[in-house]
Short mmCIF file of C-alpha atoms in Angstrom, two decimals:
data_model
loop_
_atom_site.label_atom_id
_atom_site.label_comp_id
_atom_site.label_asym_id
_atom_site.label_seq_id
_atom_site.Cartn_x
_atom_site.Cartn_y
_atom_site.Cartn_z
CA MET A 198 72.69 97.22 35.57
CA THR A 199 73.32 93.58 36.43
CA SER A 200 70.00 92.56 37.96
CA GLY A 201 68.43 91.35 34.68
CA PRO A 202 65.57 92.64 32.54
CA ARG A 203 62.78 91.82 35.04
CA PRO A 204 63.74 93.29 38.43
CA LEU A 205 62.46 91.46 41.50
CA ARG A 206 62.42 92.82 45.05
CA GLY A 207 64.75 90.95 47.37
CA TYR A 208 62.92 88.78 49.91
CA ASP A 209 64.97 90.30 52.74
CA VAL A 210 64.18 93.93 51.88
CA ARG A 211 61.72 95.68 54.17
CA VAL A 212 59.69 98.84 53.65
CA ALA A 213 59.36 101.19 56.62
CA LEU A 214 57.70 104.54 57.25
CA TYR A 215 59.60 106.95 59.51
CA GLY A 216 57.72 110.19 59.93
CA GLU A 217 56.65 111.13 56.42
CA ALA A 218 59.53 109.35 54.66
CA THR A 219 59.48 105.85 53.17
CA TYR A 220 62.67 103.78 53.42
CA LEU A 221 63.92 100.51 52.00
CA LEU A 222 65.87 98.58 54.62
CA ARG A 223 68.17 95.59 54.25
CA ASP A 224 70.51 94.68 57.07
CA MET A 225 72.37 97.89 57.96
CA THR A 226 71.60 99.60 54.63
CA ALA A 227 68.80 102.13 54.23
CA LEU A 228 67.57 103.99 51.13
CA ARG A 229 64.96 106.75 51.20
CA LEU A 230 62.33 106.57 48.47
CA ASP A 231 60.93 109.61 46.69
CA THR A 232 57.61 109.49 44.83
CA VAL A 233 59.13 108.13 41.62
CA GLY A 234 61.19 105.60 43.54
CA GLU A 235 58.06 104.29 45.25
CA GLU A 236 56.33 103.84 41.90
CA ILE A 237 59.29 101.96 40.46
CA TRP A 238 59.76 99.76 43.52
CA ARG A 239 56.07 98.85 43.55
CA ARG A 240 56.47 97.39 40.05
CA CYS A 241 59.57 95.30 40.79
CA ASP A 242 57.64 92.04 41.02
CA GLY A 243 59.76 89.94 38.66
CA THR A 244 57.19 89.98 35.86
CA ALA A 245 57.66 93.45 34.36
CA SER A 246 60.72 94.35 32.29
CA VAL A 247 62.60 97.58 32.89
CA ALA A 248 61.18 98.98 29.65
CA HIS A 249 57.65 97.99 30.67
CA ILE A 250 58.05 99.66 34.08
CA ALA A 251 59.21 102.89 32.42
CA ALA A 252 56.37 102.86 29.90
CA ASP A 253 53.78 102.16 32.59
CA ILE A 254 54.94 105.04 34.80
CA ALA A 255 55.19 107.41 31.81
CA ARG A 256 51.57 106.68 30.89
CA ALA A 257 50.37 107.06 34.48
CA TYR A 258 51.98 110.47 34.91
CA GLY A 259 51.79 111.75 31.34
CA GLN A 260 55.57 112.13 31.08
CA PRO A 261 57.89 111.48 28.12
CA GLU A 262 58.86 107.82 28.16
CA ALA A 263 62.53 108.55 27.38
CA GLU A 264 62.90 110.75 30.46
CA VAL A 265 61.13 108.26 32.69
CA ALA A 266 63.26 105.42 31.31
CA GLU A 267 66.38 107.27 32.41
CA ASP A 268 64.98 107.78 35.92
CA VAL A 269 64.02 104.10 36.14
CA SER A 270 67.45 102.98 34.99
CA GLN A 271 69.22 105.21 37.52
CA PHE A 272 66.98 104.13 40.39
CA LEU A 273 67.32 100.43 39.64
CA GLY A 274 71.05 100.87 39.38
CA ARG A 275 71.14 102.30 42.90
CA VAL A 276 68.95 99.61 44.45
CA ALA A 277 70.87 96.86 42.67
CA GLU A 278 74.17 98.25 43.96
CA ALA A 279 72.68 98.38 47.47
CA GLY A 280 71.68 94.70 47.19
CA PHE A 281 67.95 95.36 47.30
CA LEU A 282 67.09 93.32 44.18
CA ALA A 283 66.92 89.54 44.12
CA ARG A 284 70.11 87.96 42.88
CA GLU A 285 71.04 84.61 41.45
CA GLU A 286 73.03 83.60 44.52
CA ALA A 287 71.10 80.97 46.46
CA GLN A 288 72.55 81.86 49.83
CA TYR A 289 73.29 85.14 51.53
CA VAL A 290 76.37 85.11 53.71
CA ALA A 291 76.50 87.83 56.35
CA PRO A 292 79.75 89.80 56.47
CA GLN A 293 82.18 89.16 59.29
CA ARG A 294 81.74 91.55 62.19
CA ASP A 295 84.28 93.18 64.47
CA ALA A 296 82.45 93.17 67.82
CA ALA A 297 84.74 95.68 69.55
CA ALA A 298 84.71 98.12 66.63
CA ASP A 299 80.93 97.77 66.21
CA LEU A 300 80.29 98.45 69.89
CA ALA A 301 82.53 101.51 69.83
CA ARG A 302 80.65 102.84 66.79
CA TRP A 303 77.27 102.12 68.35
CA ARG A 304 78.25 103.82 71.59
CA GLY A 305 79.31 106.89 69.65
CA ILE A 306 75.97 106.99 67.85
CA GLY A 307 74.10 106.48 71.12
CA ALA A 308 76.01 109.22 72.91
CA GLU A 309 75.30 111.72 70.13
CA ILE A 310 71.57 110.98 70.17
CA ALA A 311 71.31 110.98 73.97
CA ALA A 312 72.97 114.42 74.08
CA GLU A 313 69.95 115.84 72.24
CA TYR A 314 67.65 115.29 75.23
CA PRO A 315 67.51 117.62 78.25
CA GLY A 316 67.95 116.37 81.81
CA VAL A 317 69.65 113.07 81.00
CA VAL A 318 70.34 110.97 84.10
CA THR A 319 71.82 108.03 82.21
CA ALA A 320 71.66 106.50 78.75
CA PHE A 321 72.47 102.99 77.62
CA LEU A 322 72.42 100.74 74.59
CA SER A 323 70.65 97.41 74.78
CA GLY A 324 68.89 94.86 72.61
CA SER A 325 69.99 91.88 70.60
CA LEU A 326 72.96 93.56 68.92
CA VAL A 327 74.48 94.57 72.24
CA GLU A 328 73.78 91.14 73.74
CA GLY A 329 75.56 89.47 70.84
CA ILE A 330 72.53 87.42 69.75
CA GLY A 331 71.28 89.71 66.98
CA ASN A 332 71.83 89.42 63.27
CA SER A 333 72.42 91.65 60.29
CA SER A 334 68.76 92.74 60.27
CA SER A 335 68.66 93.83 63.93
CA ASP A 336 68.36 97.46 64.93
CA LEU A 337 70.07 99.36 67.75
CA ASP A 338 68.07 100.13 70.89
CA LEU A 339 68.92 103.24 72.88
CA PHE A 340 67.34 104.00 76.26
CA VAL A 341 67.56 107.48 77.76
CA VAL A 342 66.50 108.05 81.37
CA VAL A 343 65.66 111.69 82.06
CA LYS A 344 64.81 113.71 85.17
CA HIS A 345 61.50 115.06 83.91
CA ASP A 346 58.68 113.26 82.13
CA PRO A 347 58.86 114.10 78.38
CA ARG A 348 55.37 112.77 77.62
CA ARG A 349 52.16 114.71 77.24
CA PRO A 350 49.79 114.03 80.17
CA ASP A 351 47.14 112.57 77.86
CA ASP A 352 49.22 110.45 75.47
CA GLY A 353 48.83 107.23 77.48
CA GLN A 354 52.35 106.05 76.68
CA GLU A 355 54.91 104.52 79.02
CA PHE A 356 57.72 106.46 77.39
CA ALA A 357 58.47 108.88 74.58
CA GLY A 358 60.00 107.35 71.48
CA ASP A 359 61.94 108.17 68.36
CA VAL A 360 63.13 106.13 65.38
CA ARG A 361 65.80 107.31 62.98
CA ILE A 362 68.39 106.13 60.50
CA ASP A 363 71.87 107.15 61.69
CA ASP A 364 75.03 106.22 59.77
CA GLY A 365 73.08 103.52 57.93
CA LEU A 366 71.81 102.00 61.20
CA ARG A 367 68.21 102.06 62.42
CA VAL A 368 68.15 103.36 65.99
CA ASP A 369 65.07 102.99 68.20
CA THR A 370 65.23 105.45 71.08
CA GLU A 371 63.05 105.25 74.19
CA ILE A 372 63.03 108.16 76.64
CA TRP A 373 61.97 107.06 80.13
CA PRO A 374 61.35 109.42 83.06
CA LEU A 375 63.38 108.45 86.13
CA GLU A 376 60.23 108.35 88.24
CA ARG A 377 58.71 105.66 86.00
CA VAL A 378 61.90 103.57 86.15
CA GLN A 379 61.86 103.77 89.94
CA LYS A 380 58.19 102.77 89.91
CA ILE A 381 59.07 99.62 87.94
CA ALA A 382 61.69 98.64 90.53
CA TRP A 383 59.14 99.23 93.31
CA ALA A 384 56.45 97.19 91.49
CA ILE A 385 58.81 94.24 91.16
CA SER A 386 59.58 94.28 94.88
CA GLU A 387 55.90 94.64 95.83
CA CYS A 388 54.35 92.10 93.45
CA ASP A 389 52.64 89.31 95.42
CA LEU A 390 54.11 86.12 93.95
CA ALA A 391 51.40 84.04 95.58
CA ASP A 392 48.63 85.94 93.77
CA PRO A 393 48.14 84.74 90.16
CA LYS A 394 46.20 87.89 89.28
CA ALA A 395 49.04 90.13 90.50
CA VAL A 396 51.54 88.09 88.50
CA MET A 397 49.45 88.28 85.33
CA ARG A 398 48.84 92.01 85.78
CA PHE A 399 52.54 92.83 85.93
CA PRO A 400 53.13 94.79 82.68
CA GLN A 401 55.26 92.96 80.16
CA GLY A 402 56.53 96.28 78.87
CA TRP A 403 58.04 96.87 82.29
CA ALA A 404 59.60 93.42 82.32
CA ALA A 405 61.10 94.05 78.88
CA PHE A 406 62.52 97.40 79.99
CA ALA A 407 63.97 95.84 83.14
CA HIS A 408 65.84 93.27 81.08
CA ARG A 409 67.19 95.94 78.75
CA LEU A 410 68.35 97.89 81.80
CA ARG A 411 70.01 94.81 83.27
CA VAL A 412 72.16 94.06 80.21
CA GLY A 413 72.60 97.64 78.92
CA VAL A 414 75.93 99.23 77.98
CA PRO A 415 76.17 102.84 79.23
CA VAL A 416 76.84 105.73 76.87
CA ASP A 417 76.19 108.42 79.50
CA GLY A 418 76.05 108.39 83.31
CA PRO A 419 77.53 104.93 84.01
CA GLY A 420 77.54 105.48 87.78
CA GLU A 421 73.90 106.54 87.73
CA LEU A 422 73.06 103.44 85.68
CA ASP A 423 74.67 101.21 88.32
CA GLY A 424 72.69 102.97 91.03
CA ILE A 425 69.40 102.40 89.19
CA ARG A 426 70.23 98.74 88.63
CA ASP A 427 70.92 98.24 92.32
CA ALA A 428 67.28 99.10 93.06
CA PHE A 429 66.01 96.17 90.96
CA ASP A 430 65.46 92.71 92.45
CA TRP A 431 66.38 90.57 89.45
CA SER A 432 65.66 87.28 91.18
CA ARG A 433 62.17 88.44 92.06
CA LEU A 434 61.59 89.62 88.49
CA CYS A 435 62.50 86.11 87.30
CA GLY A 436 60.01 84.71 89.83
CA ILE A 437 57.22 86.93 88.50
CA GLN A 438 57.92 85.99 84.92
CA ALA A 439 58.34 82.28 85.60
CA ARG A 440 54.98 82.14 87.38
CA ARG A 441 53.31 84.14 84.63
CA HIS A 442 54.50 81.70 81.98
CA LEU A 443 53.49 78.72 84.09
CA LEU A 444 49.96 80.13 84.12
CA CYS A 445 50.11 80.67 80.35
CA TYR A 446 51.36 77.10 79.91
CA ASN A 447 48.43 75.72 81.91
CA ASN A 448 45.87 77.73 79.96
CA ALA A 449 47.33 76.64 76.62
CA ALA A 450 47.69 73.00 77.69
CA GLU A 451 44.01 72.95 78.70
CA ASP A 452 43.08 74.29 75.26
CA VAL A 453 45.18 71.59 73.59
CA ALA A 454 43.40 68.85 75.51
CA GLY A 455 40.01 70.19 74.44
CA ALA A 456 41.10 70.45 70.81
CA MET A 457 42.49 66.92 70.89
CA ARG A 458 39.18 65.54 72.14
CA GLN A 459 37.35 67.41 69.39
CA ARG A 460 39.96 66.29 66.84
CA ASP A 461 40.55 69.91 65.87
CA ALA A 462 43.99 69.62 64.29
CA GLY A 463 44.60 73.32 63.70
CA VAL A 464 43.85 74.42 67.24
CA ALA A 465 45.79 71.47 68.67
CA LEU A 466 48.84 72.29 66.58
CA LEU A 467 48.95 75.97 67.50
CA THR A 468 48.07 75.67 71.17
CA SER A 469 50.48 72.78 71.76
CA ARG A 470 53.26 75.05 70.51
CA TRP A 471 52.06 77.86 72.78
CA ALA A 472 52.05 75.47 75.73
CA LEU A 473 55.54 74.27 74.87
CA GLY A 474 56.94 77.78 74.46
CA SER A 475 55.38 79.00 77.69
CA ALA A 476 56.76 76.05 79.66
CA ALA A 477 60.23 76.57 78.18
CA ASP A 478 60.14 80.28 79.00
CA ALA A 479 59.00 79.52 82.55
CA LEU A 480 62.05 77.32 83.07
CA LEU A 481 64.37 79.89 81.50
CA TYR A 482 63.06 82.58 83.85
CA ALA A 483 63.29 80.22 86.83
CA ARG A 484 66.96 79.80 85.95
CA GLY A 485 67.68 83.51 85.95
CA ILE A 486 67.28 84.61 82.33
CA THR A 487 65.16 87.77 82.09
CA THR A 488 64.79 88.54 78.38
CA THR A 489 61.15 88.62 77.26
CA SER A 490 61.62 88.22 73.50
CA GLU A 491 60.32 84.85 72.30
CA LYS A 492 62.20 84.96 69.02
CA TRP A 493 65.50 84.47 70.85
CA ARG A 494 64.32 81.38 72.76
CA PHE A 495 66.83 79.07 71.07
CA ARG A 496 69.66 81.50 71.82
CA ARG A 497 68.52 81.82 75.42
CA ILE A 498 68.48 78.04 75.78
CA ALA A 499 72.01 77.89 74.39
CA LYS A 500 73.14 80.44 77.00
CA CYS A 501 71.15 78.98 79.88
CA PRO A 502 73.16 77.72 82.85
CA GLN A 503 72.31 74.06 83.48
CA PRO A 504 69.77 73.79 80.63
CA GLY A 505 68.82 70.22 81.55
CA PRO A 506 65.74 69.06 79.59
CA LEU A 507 65.76 72.29 77.55
CA THR A 508 68.45 70.73 75.35
CA GLU A 509 65.66 68.65 73.74
CA TYR A 510 63.46 71.65 72.99
CA ALA A 511 64.17 71.93 69.26
CA ALA A 512 63.12 68.33 68.64
CA PHE A 513 59.67 68.98 70.09
CA GLU A 514 59.12 72.15 68.06
CA ARG A 515 59.26 70.08 64.87
CA ASP A 516 56.16 68.22 63.73
CA GLY A 517 57.93 65.35 61.98
CA ASP A 518 56.21 62.94 59.62
CA GLY A 519 53.95 61.10 62.07
CA ASP A 520 50.36 61.62 63.14
CA LEU A 521 49.73 65.25 64.13
CA PHE A 522 47.69 64.39 67.22
CA SER A 523 50.32 61.95 68.45
CA ARG A 524 52.93 64.66 68.05
CA CYS A 525 50.77 67.08 70.03
CA GLU A 526 50.54 64.51 72.83
CA GLU A 527 54.32 64.15 72.89
CA ARG A 528 54.74 67.92 72.90
CA LEU A 529 52.35 68.27 75.83
CA ARG A 530 54.15 65.61 77.87
CA TYR A 531 57.45 67.35 77.27
CA ALA A 532 55.96 70.75 78.11
CA SER A 533 54.66 69.30 81.37
CA ARG A 534 58.16 68.09 82.16
CA LEU A 535 59.59 71.57 81.60
CA ALA A 536 56.86 73.17 83.70
CA HIS A 537 57.51 70.76 86.57
CA GLU A 538 61.23 71.52 86.34
CA ALA A 539 60.45 75.25 86.58
CA ILE A 540 58.24 74.69 89.64
CA THR A 541 61.00 72.67 91.30
CA GLN A 542 63.47 75.45 90.60
CA LEU A 543 61.17 78.06 92.12
CA ALA A 544 60.53 75.88 95.16
CA HIS A 545 64.27 75.85 95.83
CA GLY A 546 64.15 79.56 96.48
CA GLN A 547 65.57 80.84 93.18
CA ASP A 548 63.23 83.85 93.26
#
């Protein structure tokens, strides 16, 4: 083993529960933990030596220490080889990717999973990996549209779901009934853009699905996928979302002003960022970008046609070294500029 005498969990290793099984996840690598593995991993905090971990588990379970020590050594060898233990390297460099080969592999995985479901109309891959903005920790999103509703009448869910590890890749599968997909398209076309309540009531889960549909790569029924897409008014969806985020911006900006007057630094800091993010998202939607995931805001700005004032966004996210309240004022003025730009865009008939 090369990880040293006091094993420490890697900062980029996640623990996930799928069904009844516990997994360690790091990038595209997954390792299932048994009961002993969970006990060992729990003790990998950088303070306990390998010998101490073995002795502690042996005492807890009343097992011979020599046998437990062998199990501990073998387990730590596996997790070290998988890169799950902290290493001396200060920087992790992601491996180079072959986009065409990756997409072909992902489509193969998606097609195999989709074939398990009855009545498939179409199936497509989507998400950050497919869009080319993901990273080594992203999962693969598969959407399967079926003829008949797979949900129980009383489960209260929009769709049926499944998560699995396939070929070392975490795959999140959503199974949507065709009727629900058609209802989303209808709701977009019928939403009253002049009614703030109607805009705010539009489900964000539907907006997220619509974006995934828009950018999806088919693995089954490509013609059917095109037909479904044709029923969606993407410009109107952008109008709904832009107006929603303008309302969110105004609510947050009002909260910032109140916090500033009360000299409440914590509330001012958080709400000024919410106001800024909402204004930026409003402008992104007004300019035709439909993704709902806030974590990719910088990537969306980079891909935005005619970004204009959005190019300054990163500078206003940072607090800098000056007075916090002065920085909040600057952030609010900039957010107002973005919001006004979004309103101008909408007024020009972009939705």
